[in-house]
């Protein structure tokens, strides 16, 4: 149990376009989901915390108008990178915390975004 | 900023050897977790150790925690090629996890 999926697994887009990444908890409900960004050979940096039915909380330095997060249900959160630029190219990973669960976060497989 | 600093940054060993990686953190914690990440993939939760625990085992994994030194270690015994991955420690609350810098482990045949 506790499986998290992401779609797509990779995407290549042109500069200026918007890209939506989906994060789903497949066999549990997740009141809270998290979005991370990871550059090559670096650690995960938390971008934002997404709570079902409310606005996301963004970390300092993360542009909320550029990285739109929607958590419309207990099993789905989406991250939209708007007007993507080459510097947005990165590995985006989501995680989900089980409703009522302890500290453990269950991670998705990640989405590789390449902006040309 | 990173809560945890891990060392070594990279470790290369032969199959069958033990691998030890260390994590130091800065603030008080309730628990510390270790994750594994295969190249280009998401994270897999390995083990959680609470602040009142000193050692915990899971299969070939042994985690120790020294809250007085604000450090933890992950020992992988009898390593296998499939253990090749990056390993991250993480601290934090239910609302926010902060990851260490990671150790890249390479296990060769």
Coordinates of N, CA and C in Angstrom, one line a residue:
Chain A
X1 N 0.8 -1.2 0.0 CA 0.0 0.0 0.0 C 0.8 1.3 0.0
X2 N 0.2 2.4 0.0 CA 0.9 3.7 0.1 C 1.7 4.0 -1.2
X3 N 1.0 3.9 -2.3 CA 1.6 4.1 -3.6 C 1.2 5.5 -4.1
X4 N 2.2 6.2 -4.6 CA 2.0 7.5 -5.2 C 2.5 7.5 -6.6
X5 N 1.7 8.0 -7.5 CA 2.1 8.1 -8.9 C 2.2 9.5 -9.4
X6 N 3.0 9.7 -10.4 CA 3.1 11.0 -11.0 C 2.9 10.8 -12.5
X7 N 2.4 11.9 -13.1 CA 2.2 11.8 -14.6 C 2.4 13.2 -15.1
X8 N 3.2 13.5 -16.2 CA 3.9 12.4 -16.9 C 5.2 12.1 -16.1
X9 N 5.9 11.1 -16.5 CA 7.2 10.8 -16.0 C 8.3 11.7 -16.5
X10 N 8.1 12.1 -17.7 CA 9.0 13.1 -18.3 C 8.2 13.9 -19.3
X11 N 8.7 15.2 -19.5 CA 8.1 16.0 -20.5 C 9.1 17.0 -21.0
X12 N 9.0 17.3 -22.3 CA 9.9 18.2 -23.0 C 8.9 19.3 -23.6
X13 N 9.2 20.5 -23.3 CA 8.3 21.6 -23.8 C 9.1 22.8 -24.3
X14 N 8.5 23.6 -25.1 CA 9.1 24.8 -25.5 C 9.0 25.9 -24.5
X15 N 10.0 26.8 -24.5 CA 10.0 27.9 -23.6 C 8.7 28.8 -23.8
X16 N 8.1 29.1 -22.7 CA 6.9 29.9 -22.8 C 5.6 29.2 -22.6
X17 N 5.7 27.9 -22.8 CA 4.5 27.1 -22.6 C 4.3 26.7 -21.1
X18 N 3.1 26.2 -20.8 CA 2.8 25.7 -19.5 C 2.7 24.2 -19.4
X19 N 3.1 23.7 -18.3 CA 3.2 22.2 -18.2 C 2.5 21.8 -16.8
X20 N 1.6 20.8 -16.9 CA 0.9 20.4 -15.7 C 1.4 19.0 -15.3
X21 N 1.7 18.8 -14.1 CA 2.2 17.6 -13.5 C 1.2 17.1 -12.5
X22 N 0.8 15.9 -12.6 CA -0.2 15.3 -11.6 C 0.5 14.4 -10.6
X23 N 0.0 14.5 -9.4 CA 0.4 13.6 -8.3 C -0.8 12.9 -7.7
X24 N -0.8 11.6 -7.7 CA -2.0 10.9 -7.2 C -1.6 9.9 -6.1
X25 N -2.3 9.8 -5.0 CA -2.2 8.8 -4.1 C -3.2 7.7 -4.5
X26 N -2.6 6.5 -4.8 CA -3.5 5.5 -5.4 C -4.3 4.6 -4.5
X27 N -3.8 4.4 -3.3 CA -4.5 3.5 -2.4 C -4.7 4.1 -1.0
X28 N -4.6 5.4 -0.9 CA -4.8 6.0 0.4 C -5.2 7.5 0.2
X29 N -5.8 8.0 1.2 CA -6.2 9.4 1.1 C -5.1 10.3 1.7
X30 N -4.9 11.4 1.0 CA -3.8 12.3 1.4 C -4.3 13.7 1.6
X31 N -4.5 14.1 2.8 CA -4.9 15.5 3.0 C -3.8 16.5 2.6
X32 N -2.6 16.0 2.8 CA -1.5 16.9 2.5 C -0.5 16.3 1.5
X33 N -0.2 17.0 0.5 CA 0.8 16.6 -0.5 C 1.9 17.7 -0.6
X34 N 3.1 17.2 -1.0 CA 4.2 18.1 -1.0 C 4.8 18.1 -2.4
X35 N 5.4 19.2 -2.8 CA 6.1 19.3 -4.1 C 7.5 19.7 -3.8
X36 N 8.4 18.9 -4.4 CA 9.8 19.1 -4.3 C 10.4 19.3 -5.7
X37 N 11.6 20.0 -5.6 CA 12.4 20.2 -6.8 C 13.8 19.7 -6.6
X38 N 14.4 19.0 -7.5 CA 15.7 18.5 -7.4 C 16.5 18.7 -8.6
X39 N 17.6 19.4 -8.4 CA 18.6 19.6 -9.5 C 19.6 18.4 -9.5
X40 N 20.3 18.2 -10.6 CA 21.2 17.0 -10.7 C 22.2 17.0 -9.6
X41 N 22.3 15.8 -9.0 CA 23.2 15.5 -7.9 C 23.0 16.4 -6.7
X42 N 21.8 16.9 -6.5 CA 21.6 17.7 -5.3 C 20.4 17.1 -4.6
X43 N 20.1 17.7 -3.4 CA 19.1 17.2 -2.6 C 17.7 17.7 -3.0
X44 N 16.7 17.3 -2.4 CA 15.3 17.7 -2.6 C 15.1 19.0 -1.9
X45 N 14.5 20.0 -2.6 CA 14.1 21.2 -1.9 C 12.6 21.4 -2.0
X46 N 12.0 21.6 -0.8 CA 10.6 21.7 -0.8 C 10.2 23.0 -1.4
X47 N 9.2 22.9 -2.3 CA 8.7 24.1 -3.0 C 7.4 24.5 -2.3
X48 N 6.5 23.6 -2.0 CA 5.2 24.0 -1.5 C 4.5 22.8 -0.9
X49 N 3.6 23.2 0.0 CA 2.8 22.2 0.7 C 1.4 22.4 0.2
X50 N 0.8 21.3 -0.2 CA -0.6 21.4 -0.8 C -1.6 20.7 0.2
X51 N -2.6 21.4 0.6 CA -3.6 20.9 1.4 C -4.9 20.8 0.7
X52 N -5.6 19.7 0.8 CA -6.9 19.5 0.1 C -7.9 20.6 0.4
X53 N -8.4 21.2 -0.6 CA -9.5 22.2 -0.4 C -9.0 23.6 0.1
X54 N -7.7 23.8 0.2 CA -7.2 25.1 0.6 C -6.0 25.5 -0.3
X55 N -5.6 26.8 -0.1 CA -4.5 27.2 -0.9 C -3.2 26.6 -0.4
X56 N -2.3 26.4 -1.4 CA -1.0 25.9 -1.1 C -0.1 26.9 -0.3
X57 N 0.8 26.3 0.5 CA 1.8 27.1 1.2 C 3.1 27.0 0.5
X58 N 3.6 28.1 0.1 CA 4.9 28.1 -0.7 C 6.1 28.4 0.2
X59 N 7.2 27.8 -0.1 CA 8.4 28.1 0.6 C 9.0 29.5 0.1
X60 N 9.8 30.0 0.9 CA 10.4 31.3 0.6 C 11.2 31.2 -0.7
X61 N 11.0 32.1 -1.6 CA 11.7 32.2 -2.9 C 11.0 31.4 -4.0
X62 N 9.9 30.7 -3.7 CA 9.2 30.0 -4.8 C 8.0 30.9 -5.3
X63 N 8.0 31.2 -6.6 CA 7.0 32.1 -7.1 C 5.7 31.3 -7.2
X64 N 4.7 31.8 -6.5 CA 3.4 31.1 -6.5 C 2.6 31.3 -7.8
X65 N 2.9 32.4 -8.5 CA 2.2 32.6 -9.7 C 2.8 31.8 -10.9
X66 N 4.1 31.4 -10.6 CA 4.7 30.6 -11.7 C 4.4 29.1 -11.5
X67 N 4.4 28.7 -10.2 CA 4.2 27.3 -9.9 C 2.8 27.2 -9.2
X68 N 1.8 26.9 -10.0 CA 0.4 26.9 -9.5 C 0.1 25.5 -9.0
X69 N -0.4 25.4 -7.8 CA -0.7 24.1 -7.2 C -2.2 24.1 -6.9
X70 N -2.8 22.9 -7.3 CA -4.2 22.7 -7.0 C -4.3 21.3 -6.4
X71 N -5.0 21.3 -5.2 CA -5.2 20.0 -4.5 C -6.7 19.8 -4.4
X72 N -7.4 19.4 -5.5 CA -8.8 19.4 -5.6 C -9.5 18.2 -4.9
X73 N -8.7 17.2 -4.6 CA -9.3 16.0 -4.0 C -8.3 15.4 -3.0
X74 N -8.8 14.4 -2.3 CA -7.9 13.7 -1.3 C -6.9 12.8 -1.9
X75 N -7.0 12.7 -3.3 CA -6.0 11.8 -3.9 C -5.3 12.4 -5.1
X76 N -5.5 13.7 -5.3 CA -4.9 14.4 -6.5 C -4.4 15.8 -6.2
X77 N -3.2 16.0 -6.5 CA -2.6 17.4 -6.5 C -1.9 17.6 -7.8
X78 N -2.1 18.8 -8.3 CA -1.4 19.1 -9.6 C -0.5 20.3 -9.4
X79 N 0.6 20.3 -10.1 CA 1.6 21.4 -10.2 C 1.7 21.9 -11.6
X80 N 1.4 23.1 -11.9 CA 1.5 23.7 -13.2 C 2.6 24.7 -13.2
X81 N 3.6 24.4 -14.1 CA 4.7 25.4 -14.3 C 4.2 26.3 -15.5
X82 N 4.0 27.5 -15.1 CA 3.5 28.4 -16.2 C 4.6 29.2 -16.8
X83 N 4.4 29.4 -18.1 CA 5.4 30.1 -18.9 C 6.8 29.6 -18.6
X84 N 7.0 28.3 -18.9 CA 8.2 27.7 -18.5 C 9.4 28.2 -19.2
X85 N 10.6 28.3 -18.6 CA 11.8 28.7 -19.2 C 12.9 27.6 -18.9
X86 N 14.0 27.7 -19.7 CA 15.0 26.6 -19.5 C 15.5 26.5 -18.0
X87 N 15.5 27.5 -17.3 CA 15.9 27.4 -15.9 C 15.0 26.6 -15.0
X88 N 13.7 26.4 -15.5 CA 12.8 25.6 -14.8 C 13.0 24.1 -15.0
X89 N 13.9 23.8 -15.9 CA 14.2 22.4 -16.2 C 14.7 21.8 -14.9
X90 N 14.1 20.7 -14.5 CA 14.5 20.1 -13.2 C 13.7 18.8 -13.0
X91 N 14.0 18.1 -11.9 CA 13.2 16.9 -11.6 C 12.3 17.3 -10.5
X92 N 11.0 17.1 -10.7 CA 9.9 17.5 -9.8 C 9.4 16.2 -9.1
X93 N 9.4 16.2 -7.8 CA 8.9 15.0 -7.1 C 7.8 15.5 -6.1
X94 N 6.7 14.7 -6.1 CA 5.7 15.0 -5.1 C 5.7 13.9 -4.1
X95 N 5.1 14.2 -2.9 CA 4.9 13.2 -1.9 C 3.6 13.4 -1.3
X96 N 3.1 12.4 -0.6 CA 1.8 12.5 0.1 C 1.9 11.9 1.5
X97 N 1.2 12.6 2.3 CA 1.2 12.1 3.7 C -0.2 11.6 4.0
X98 N -0.3 10.4 4.5 CA -1.6 9.7 4.7 C -2.4 10.5 5.7
X99 N -3.6 10.7 5.5 CA -4.5 11.4 6.4 C -4.5 10.7 7.7
X100 N -4.1 11.4 8.8 CA -4.1 10.8 10.1 C -2.8 10.1 10.3
X101 N -1.9 10.1 9.4 CA -0.6 9.4 9.5 C 0.4 10.1 10.3
X102 N 1.5 9.4 10.5 CA 2.7 10.0 11.2 C 3.5 10.9 10.3
X103 N 4.8 11.0 10.5 CA 5.6 11.8 9.7 C 5.9 11.4 8.3
X104 N 5.6 10.1 8.1 CA 6.1 9.5 6.9 C 5.4 10.1 5.7
X105 N 6.3 10.4 4.7 CA 5.7 10.8 3.4 C 6.1 9.7 2.4
X106 N 5.1 9.5 1.5 CA 5.3 8.5 0.4 C 5.5 9.3 -0.9
X107 N 6.6 8.9 -1.6 CA 7.0 9.7 -2.7 C 6.6 9.1 -4.0
X108 N 6.3 10.0 -5.0 CA 6.1 9.6 -6.3 C 7.4 9.4 -7.0
X109 N 7.4 8.9 -8.2 CA 8.6 8.5 -9.0 C 9.3 9.7 -9.6
X110 N 8.6 10.9 -9.6 CA 9.2 12.1 -10.1 C 8.9 12.3 -11.6
X111 N 9.0 13.6 -12.0 CA 8.8 14.0 -13.3 C 10.0 14.8 -13.8
X112 N 10.6 14.4 -14.9 CA 11.7 15.1 -15.5 C 11.1 16.2 -16.4
X113 N 11.3 17.4 -16.2 CA 10.9 18.5 -17.0 C 12.1 19.1 -17.7
X114 N 12.1 19.1 -19.1 CA 13.1 19.8 -19.9 C 12.4 20.9 -20.7
X115 N 12.9 22.1 -20.5 CA 12.4 23.2 -21.3 C 13.4 23.7 -22.3
X116 N 13.0 23.6 -23.5 CA 13.9 24.0 -24.6 C 14.0 25.5 -24.9
Chain B
X1 N 17.6 26.3 3.5 CA 18.9 25.8 3.9 C 18.8 24.3 4.3
X2 N 19.8 23.6 4.1 CA 19.8 22.2 4.5 C 19.9 22.0 6.0
X3 N 19.0 21.1 6.5 CA 19.1 20.8 7.9 C 20.2 19.8 8.1
X4 N 20.3 18.9 7.2 CA 21.3 17.8 7.4 C 22.5 17.9 6.4
X5 N 23.6 17.6 7.0 CA 24.8 17.4 6.1 C 25.2 16.0 6.2
X6 N 25.5 15.4 5.1 CA 25.8 14.0 5.0 C 27.2 13.8 4.5
X7 N 27.9 12.8 5.1 CA 29.2 12.5 4.6 C 29.3 11.0 4.6
X8 N 30.1 10.4 3.7 CA 30.7 11.2 2.6 C 29.7 11.6 1.6
X9 N 30.1 12.5 0.7 CA 29.2 12.8 -0.4 C 29.1 11.7 -1.4
X10 N 30.2 10.9 -1.6 CA 30.1 9.8 -2.5 C 31.0 8.7 -1.8
X11 N 30.5 7.4 -2.1 CA 31.1 6.3 -1.5 C 31.1 5.1 -2.5
X12 N 32.3 4.5 -2.8 CA 32.3 3.4 -3.7 C 32.9 2.2 -3.0
X13 N 32.2 1.1 -3.0 CA 32.6 -0.1 -2.3 C 32.4 -1.3 -3.2
X14 N 32.9 -2.4 -2.8 CA 32.7 -3.6 -3.6 C 31.5 -4.4 -2.9
X15 N 30.9 -5.2 -3.8 CA 29.8 -6.0 -3.3 C 30.3 -6.9 -2.1
X16 N 29.4 -7.0 -1.1 CA 29.8 -7.8 0.0 C 30.3 -6.9 1.2
X17 N 30.9 -5.8 0.9 CA 31.4 -4.9 1.9 C 30.2 -4.1 2.6
X18 N 30.6 -3.6 3.7 CA 29.6 -2.7 4.4 C 29.7 -1.3 4.0
X19 N 28.6 -0.6 4.1 CA 28.7 0.9 3.7 C 28.1 1.6 4.9
X20 N 28.8 2.7 5.3 CA 28.4 3.5 6.4 C 28.3 5.0 5.9
X21 N 27.2 5.6 6.1 CA 27.0 7.0 5.8 C 26.5 7.7 7.0
X22 N 26.9 9.0 7.1 CA 26.6 9.7 8.3 C 25.8 11.0 8.0
X23 N 25.0 11.4 9.0 CA 24.1 12.6 8.8 C 24.3 13.4 10.1
X24 N 24.5 14.7 9.9 CA 24.5 15.6 11.1 C 23.4 16.6 10.8
X25 N 22.8 17.0 11.9 CA 21.7 18.0 11.8 C 21.9 19.1 12.8
X26 N 21.1 20.1 12.7 CA 21.4 21.3 13.5 C 20.5 21.5 14.7
X27 N 19.2 21.2 14.5 CA 18.2 21.5 15.5 C 17.7 20.3 16.2
X28 N 17.0 20.5 17.3 CA 16.4 19.3 18.0 C 15.4 18.6 17.1
X29 N 15.3 17.3 17.2 CA 14.4 16.6 16.4 C 13.5 15.7 17.2
X30 N 12.4 15.3 16.6 CA 11.5 14.2 17.2 C 11.8 12.9 16.6
X31 N 12.3 12.9 15.4 CA 12.7 11.7 14.7 C 13.5 12.0 13.5
X32 N 14.1 11.0 13.0 CA 15.0 11.2 11.8 C 14.7 10.0 10.9
X33 N 14.7 10.3 9.6 CA 14.3 9.3 8.6 C 15.4 9.1 7.6
X34 N 15.5 8.0 7.0 CA 16.4 7.7 5.9 C 15.7 7.3 4.7
X35 N 16.1 7.8 3.6 CA 15.4 7.5 2.3 C 16.5 7.1 1.3
X36 N 16.1 6.3 0.3 CA 17.0 5.9 -0.8 C 16.4 6.4 -2.1
X37 N 17.2 6.9 -3.0 CA 16.7 7.3 -4.3 C 17.6 6.7 -5.4
X38 N 17.0 5.9 -6.2 CA 17.7 5.3 -7.3 C 17.7 6.5 -8.4
X39 N 18.7 6.4 -9.3 CA 19.0 7.4 -10.2 C 17.7 7.8 -11.0
X40 N 17.3 9.0 -11.0 CA 16.2 9.5 -11.8 C 14.8 9.0 -11.3
X41 N 14.8 8.6 -10.1 CA 13.6 8.0 -9.5 C 13.2 8.8 -8.2
X42 N 12.0 8.4 -7.7 CA 11.5 9.0 -6.5 C 12.2 8.4 -5.3
X43 N 11.8 8.8 -4.1 CA 12.4 8.3 -2.9 C 11.7 7.2 -2.3
X44 N 12.4 6.3 -1.7 CA 11.9 5.1 -1.0 C 12.2 5.3 0.5
X45 N 11.2 5.2 1.3 CA 11.4 5.3 2.7 C 12.1 4.0 3.2
X46 N 13.2 4.2 4.0 CA 13.9 3.1 4.5 C 13.6 2.8 6.0
X47 N 13.7 3.8 6.8 CA 13.6 3.6 8.2 C 13.4 4.9 8.9
X48 N 12.7 4.9 10.0 CA 12.5 6.0 10.9 C 12.9 5.7 12.2
X49 N 13.7 6.6 12.8 CA 14.2 6.4 14.2 C 13.7 7.5 15.0
X50 N 13.1 7.3 16.2 CA 12.6 8.3 17.0 C 13.7 8.9 17.9
X51 N 13.5 10.0 18.5 CA 14.6 10.7 19.2 C 14.9 9.9 20.5
X52 N 14.0 9.1 21.0 CA 14.3 8.3 22.2 C 14.8 6.9 21.9
X53 N 15.1 6.7 20.6 CA 15.7 5.4 20.2 C 17.2 5.7 19.9
X54 N 18.0 4.7 20.2 CA 19.5 4.9 19.9 C 19.9 4.0 18.7
X55 N 19.1 3.0 18.4 CA 19.5 2.1 17.3 C 18.3 1.4 16.8
X56 N 18.3 1.2 15.5 CA 17.1 0.5 14.9 C 17.6 -0.4 13.7
X57 N 17.0 -1.5 13.6 CA 17.4 -2.4 12.5 C 16.3 -2.7 11.6
X58 N 16.6 -2.9 10.3 CA 15.6 -3.3 9.3 C 16.4 -4.1 8.3
X59 N 16.3 -5.4 8.3 CA 17.0 -6.3 7.4 C 18.5 -6.0 7.4
X60 N 19.1 -5.6 6.3 CA 20.5 -5.3 6.3 C 20.9 -3.9 6.7
X61 N 19.9 -3.2 7.1 CA 20.1 -1.8 7.5 C 20.2 -1.7 9.0
X62 N 21.1 -0.8 9.5 CA 21.2 -0.5 10.9 C 21.4 1.0 11.0
X63 N 20.5 1.6 11.7 CA 20.5 3.1 11.9 C 20.8 3.4 13.4
X64 N 21.7 4.3 13.6 CA 21.9 4.8 15.0 C 21.6 6.2 15.1
X65 N 21.3 6.7 16.2 CA 21.0 8.1 16.5 C 21.7 8.5 17.7
X66 N 22.4 9.6 17.7 CA 23.0 10.2 18.8 C 22.6 11.6 18.9
X67 N 21.6 11.9 19.8 CA 21.0 13.2 19.8 C 21.9 14.2 20.5
X68 N 22.8 13.7 21.3 CA 23.8 14.6 22.0 C 24.8 15.2 21.0
X69 N 25.1 14.4 20.0 CA 26.0 14.9 18.9 C 25.2 15.3 17.7
X70 N 23.9 15.2 17.7 CA 23.1 15.6 16.6 C 23.5 14.9 15.3
X71 N 23.6 13.6 15.4 CA 24.1 12.8 14.3 C 23.4 11.5 14.2
X72 N 23.4 10.9 13.0 CA 22.9 9.6 12.8 C 23.7 8.9 11.7
X73 N 23.7 7.6 11.8 CA 24.5 6.9 10.8 C 23.6 5.8 10.2
X74 N 23.8 5.5 9.0 CA 23.1 4.4 8.3 C 24.2 3.4 7.9
X75 N 24.0 2.2 8.3 CA 25.0 1.1 7.9 C 24.2 0.1 7.1
X76 N 24.8 -0.2 5.9 CA 24.2 -1.2 5.0 C 25.2 -2.4 5.1
X77 N 24.8 -3.5 5.5 CA 25.7 -4.6 5.6 C 25.6 -5.5 4.4
X78 N 26.7 -6.2 4.1 CA 26.8 -7.1 2.9 C 26.1 -6.5 1.7
X79 N 26.7 -5.4 1.3 CA 26.1 -4.6 0.2 C 26.0 -5.4 -1.1
X80 N 25.0 -5.0 -1.9 CA 24.8 -5.6 -3.2 C 24.8 -4.5 -4.2
X81 N 25.0 -4.9 -5.5 CA 25.0 -4.0 -6.6 C 23.7 -3.2 -6.6
X82 N 22.6 -3.8 -6.2 CA 21.3 -3.2 -6.2 C 21.1 -2.1 -5.2
X83 N 22.1 -2.0 -4.2 CA 22.1 -1.0 -3.2 C 22.6 0.4 -3.8
X84 N 23.2 0.3 -5.0 CA 23.7 1.5 -5.6 C 22.5 2.6 -5.8
X85 N 22.7 3.7 -5.1 CA 21.7 4.7 -5.1 C 22.2 5.9 -4.3
X86 N 21.4 6.9 -4.2 CA 21.7 8.0 -3.3 C 20.9 7.8 -2.0
X87 N 21.5 8.2 -0.9 CA 20.8 8.0 0.4 C 20.7 9.3 1.1
X88 N 19.5 9.7 1.6 CA 19.3 10.9 2.2 C 18.7 10.7 3.6
X89 N 19.2 11.5 4.5 CA 18.5 11.6 5.8 C 17.5 12.8 5.8
X90 N 16.5 12.7 6.6 CA 15.5 13.8 6.6 C 15.1 14.0 8.0
X91 N 14.9 15.2 8.4 CA 14.4 15.6 9.7 C 13.2 16.5 9.5
X92 N 12.4 16.7 10.6 CA 11.4 17.7 10.4 C 10.1 17.3 11.1
X93 N 9.1 18.0 10.9 CA 7.8 17.8 11.5 C 6.8 17.1 10.5
X94 N 5.6 16.9 10.9 CA 4.7 16.3 10.0 C 4.3 17.3 8.9
X95 N 4.6 18.5 9.1 CA 4.3 19.5 8.1 C 5.4 19.8 7.1
X96 N 6.6 19.4 7.5 CA 7.7 19.8 6.6 C 8.9 18.9 6.9
X97 N 9.4 18.2 5.9 CA 10.7 17.5 6.0 C 11.8 18.2 5.3
X98 N 12.9 18.2 5.9 CA 14.1 18.8 5.3 C 15.2 17.7 5.1
X99 N 15.7 17.7 3.9 CA 16.6 16.6 3.5 C 18.0 17.0 3.6
X100 N 18.9 16.0 4.0 CA 20.3 16.3 3.9 C 20.8 16.3 2.5
X101 N 22.1 16.5 2.4 CA 22.7 16.7 1.1 C 22.9 15.4 0.4
X102 N 22.8 14.3 1.1 CA 22.8 13.0 0.4 C 24.2 12.4 0.2
X103 N 24.2 11.0 0.2 CA 25.4 10.3 -0.1 C 25.2 9.4 -1.3
X104 N 26.0 9.5 -2.3 CA 25.9 8.7 -3.5 C 26.7 7.4 -3.3
X105 N 26.0 6.3 -3.2 CA 26.7 5.0 -3.0 C 26.8 4.2 -4.3
X106 N 28.0 3.8 -4.6 CA 28.2 2.9 -5.8 C 28.7 1.6 -5.3
X107 N 28.0 0.5 -5.6 CA 28.5 -0.8 -5.2 C 28.8 -1.5 -6.5
X108 N 30.1 -1.9 -6.5 CA 30.6 -2.6 -7.7 C 30.8 -4.1 -7.5
X109 N 30.7 -4.8 -8.6 CA 30.8 -6.3 -8.5 C 32.2 -6.7 -8.3

